């Protein structure tokens, strides 16, 4: 989704004229990456036309020199699997990802949940389970995300809650002489507790932003989130024959 906003100059100081508008559009992005957002050939244009046919004669306003945004490298794999899809219920998550380039020491990967998902207080750990307990949790999920033999994150990759909507994975190795998280394997990790929203978010997208050794700052990708099954409230059961 692309957010579009504009400011309309008020003619002759007319205070009744609308002065701003904004909205979301869904658009396909090119396959290649690029950072030349200020090149004339990559500018966006926004215009308003009135009338049913939208002909150029009915053009009301125009801006044809709107700088674009950079296209980042797409991450090759990203998946999220919940243990529960019930609204307002705490659940565990199984998250899987793969990158094209290495995650260097002190570099980070952000996992961004849809609005309404709640990871809890900032600074908390994704999990405090032991390796043996994590193995048991993996078996509780009904599906396999990407591989039957996932690669566990090495112990020098920490996973913490950045804020209620974001997780951050950090390569904690020293910058000088530290080990990178190598590309290639499909890494999986467990988020021990997260609270679902009451219903499916309007924009239901999970995102990953991996600040790897890629030329264009980061690898990114977004996937459709899972559907939330609203929790029934104020329910009761009564018998017509209590005897």
Coordinates of N, CA and C in Angstrom, one line a residue, residues 99-184:
X99 N 17.4 -14.5 4.3 CA 17.9 -13.2 3.7 C 18.9 -13.6 2.6
X100 N 19.1 -12.6 1.7 CA 20.0 -12.8 0.6 C 21.5 -12.5 1.1
X101 N 21.6 -11.6 2.0 CA 22.9 -11.1 2.4 C 23.1 -11.3 3.9
X102 N 24.3 -11.2 4.4 CA 24.7 -11.5 5.8 C 24.2 -10.3 6.7
X103 N 23.8 -10.7 7.9 CA 23.5 -9.7 8.9 C 24.8 -9.5 9.7
X104 N 25.4 -8.3 9.6 CA 26.7 -8.1 10.2 C 26.5 -7.8 11.7
X105 N 27.6 -7.9 12.4 CA 27.6 -7.6 13.9 C 27.0 -6.2 14.2
X106 N 26.1 -6.2 15.2 CA 25.4 -5.0 15.6 C 24.3 -4.5 14.7
X107 N 24.0 -5.3 13.6 CA 22.9 -5.0 12.7 C 21.6 -5.6 13.2
X108 N 20.5 -5.2 12.7 CA 19.2 -5.6 13.2 C 18.3 -6.0 12.1
X109 N 17.3 -6.8 12.6 CA 16.1 -7.2 11.7 C 14.9 -6.8 12.5
X110 N 13.9 -6.1 11.9 CA 12.7 -5.8 12.5 C 11.6 -6.6 12.0
X111 N 10.7 -7.1 12.8 CA 9.5 -7.8 12.4 C 8.3 -6.9 12.9
X112 N 7.5 -6.5 12.0 CA 6.5 -5.5 12.3 C 5.1 -6.1 12.1
X113 N 4.3 -6.1 13.2 CA 3.0 -6.8 13.2 C 1.9 -5.8 12.7
X114 N 0.8 -6.3 12.3 CA -0.3 -5.4 11.9 C -0.8 -4.6 13.1
X115 N -1.4 -3.4 12.9 CA -1.9 -2.6 14.0 C -2.9 -3.3 14.8
X116 N -2.8 -3.3 16.1 CA -3.7 -4.0 17.0 C -3.0 -5.3 17.6
X117 N -2.1 -5.9 17.0 CA -1.3 -7.0 17.6 C -0.5 -6.4 18.7
X118 N -0.3 -7.1 19.8 CA 0.4 -6.5 21.0 C 1.5 -7.5 21.5
X119 N 2.7 -7.1 21.4 CA 3.8 -7.9 21.9 C 4.1 -7.6 23.3
X120 N 3.5 -6.7 23.9 CA 3.7 -6.4 25.3 C 4.7 -5.2 25.5
X121 N 5.3 -5.1 26.7 CA 6.2 -4.0 27.0 C 7.5 -4.1 26.3
X122 N 8.0 -2.9 25.9 CA 9.3 -2.8 25.3 C 10.4 -3.4 26.2
X123 N 11.4 -4.1 25.5 CA 12.5 -4.6 26.2 C 12.4 -6.1 26.6
X124 N 11.2 -6.6 26.6 CA 11.0 -8.0 26.9 C 11.6 -8.9 25.9
X125 N 11.9 -10.2 26.3 CA 12.5 -11.2 25.4 C 11.4 -11.9 24.7
X126 N 11.7 -12.3 23.4 CA 10.7 -13.0 22.6 C 10.3 -14.3 23.3
X127 N 11.3 -14.9 24.0 CA 11.0 -16.2 24.7 C 12.1 -16.4 25.8
X128 N 11.8 -17.0 26.9 CA 12.7 -17.4 27.9 C 12.8 -18.9 28.0
X129 N 12.2 -19.6 27.0 CA 12.2 -21.1 27.1 C 13.6 -21.6 26.8
X130 N 13.8 -22.8 27.4 CA 15.0 -23.5 27.0 C 14.9 -24.2 25.7
X131 N 16.0 -24.6 25.1 CA 16.0 -25.3 23.8 C 15.1 -26.5 23.8
X132 N 15.1 -27.3 24.9 CA 14.2 -28.4 24.9 C 12.7 -28.0 25.0
X133 N 12.4 -27.0 25.7 CA 11.0 -26.5 25.7 C 10.6 -25.9 24.4
X134 N 11.5 -25.2 23.7 CA 11.2 -24.7 22.3 C 10.9 -25.8 21.4
X135 N 11.7 -26.9 21.4 CA 11.4 -28.1 20.6 C 10.0 -28.6 20.8
X136 N 9.6 -28.6 22.1 CA 8.2 -29.1 22.4 C 7.2 -28.1 21.8
X137 N 7.4 -26.8 21.9 CA 6.5 -25.8 21.4 C 6.4 -25.9 19.9
X138 N 7.5 -26.2 19.2 CA 7.4 -26.3 17.7 C 6.4 -27.4 17.3
X139 N 6.4 -28.5 18.1 CA 5.5 -29.6 17.7 C 4.0 -29.3 17.9
X140 N 3.7 -28.2 18.7 CA 2.3 -27.9 18.9 C 1.7 -27.1 17.8
X141 N 2.5 -26.7 16.8 CA 1.9 -26.0 15.7 C 1.4 -27.0 14.7
X142 N 0.3 -26.7 14.0 CA -0.3 -27.6 13.1 C 0.3 -27.7 11.7
X143 N 1.1 -26.7 11.4 CA 1.6 -26.6 10.0 C 3.2 -26.4 10.1
X144 N 3.8 -26.8 9.0 CA 5.2 -26.5 8.8 C 5.3 -25.2 7.9
X145 N 6.1 -24.3 8.4 CA 6.2 -23.0 7.7 C 6.9 -23.1 6.4
X146 N 8.1 -23.5 6.4 CA 9.0 -23.5 5.2 C 9.8 -24.7 5.1
X147 N 10.2 -25.4 6.1 CA 11.1 -26.5 6.1 C 10.9 -27.4 7.2
X148 N 11.1 -28.7 7.0 CA 11.0 -29.7 8.1 C 12.2 -29.6 9.0
X149 N 13.3 -29.0 8.6 CA 14.5 -28.9 9.4 C 14.9 -27.5 9.5
X150 N 14.2 -26.7 10.3 CA 14.6 -25.3 10.4 C 15.9 -25.1 11.2
X151 N 16.5 -24.0 10.9 CA 17.8 -23.6 11.6 C 17.5 -22.7 12.7
X152 N 17.8 -23.1 13.9 CA 17.6 -22.3 15.1 C 18.5 -21.1 15.0
X153 N 18.0 -19.9 15.5 CA 18.9 -18.8 15.5 C 20.0 -19.0 16.5
X154 N 21.2 -18.6 16.1 CA 22.4 -18.8 17.0 C 22.2 -17.9 18.2
X155 N 23.0 -18.3 19.3 CA 22.8 -17.6 20.6 C 23.3 -16.2 20.6
X156 N 24.0 -15.8 19.5 CA 24.5 -14.4 19.5 C 23.5 -13.5 18.8
X157 N 22.3 -14.0 18.4 CA 21.2 -13.2 17.8 C 20.2 -13.1 18.9
X158 N 20.0 -11.9 19.4 CA 19.0 -11.7 20.5 C 17.7 -11.3 19.8
X159 N 16.6 -11.6 20.5 CA 15.2 -11.2 20.1 C 14.5 -10.6 21.2
X160 N 14.2 -9.3 21.0 CA 13.5 -8.5 22.1 C 12.3 -7.8 21.5
X161 N 11.4 -7.3 22.4 CA 10.3 -6.5 22.0 C 10.8 -5.1 21.9
X162 N 10.7 -4.5 20.7 CA 11.1 -3.1 20.5 C 10.0 -2.1 20.9
X163 N 8.8 -2.4 20.6 CA 7.6 -1.8 21.1 C 6.4 -2.7 20.9
X164 N 5.2 -2.3 21.2 CA 4.1 -3.2 21.2 C 3.8 -3.8 19.9
X165 N 4.3 -3.2 18.8 CA 4.0 -3.7 17.4 C 5.2 -4.3 16.7
X166 N 6.4 -4.2 17.3 CA 7.6 -4.6 16.6 C 8.5 -5.4 17.5
X167 N 9.2 -6.4 16.9 CA 10.2 -7.2 17.4 C 11.5 -6.8 16.8
X168 N 12.6 -6.9 17.5 CA 13.9 -6.6 16.9 C 14.9 -7.7 17.2
X169 N 15.5 -8.3 16.1 CA 16.6 -9.2 16.2 C 17.9 -8.5 16.0
X170 N 18.8 -8.7 16.9 CA 20.1 -8.0 16.9 C 21.2 -9.0 16.9
X171 N 22.2 -8.8 16.0 CA 23.4 -9.5 16.0 C 24.3 -8.9 17.1
X172 N 24.5 -9.5 18.2 CA 25.1 -8.9 19.4 C 26.7 -9.1 19.3
X173 N 27.2 -9.6 18.3 CA 28.7 -9.8 18.2 C 29.3 -8.4 18.1
X174 N 30.6 -8.4 18.5 CA 31.4 -7.1 18.4 C 31.6 -6.8 16.9
X175 N 31.7 -5.5 16.6 CA 31.8 -5.1 15.2 C 33.2 -5.6 14.7
X176 N 34.2 -5.5 15.5 CA 35.5 -6.0 15.0 C 35.7 -7.5 15.3
X177 N 35.7 -8.3 14.3 CA 36.0 -9.7 14.5 C 34.7 -10.5 14.8
X178 N 33.6 -9.9 14.8 CA 32.4 -10.6 15.2 C 31.8 -11.5 14.0
X179 N 31.0 -12.5 14.4 CA 30.4 -13.4 13.4 C 29.1 -12.8 12.8
X180 N 29.0 -12.9 11.5 CA 27.7 -12.5 10.9 C 26.7 -13.6 10.9
X181 N 25.4 -13.3 10.8 CA 24.4 -14.3 10.5 C 24.4 -14.5 9.0
X182 N 24.8 -15.7 8.6 CA 25.1 -16.0 7.2 C 23.8 -16.2 6.5
X183 N 23.7 -15.8 5.2 CA 22.5 -16.0 4.4 C 22.4 -17.5 4.0
X184 N 21.2 -17.8 3.5 CA 21.1 -19.2 3.0 C 20.1 -20.0 3.8

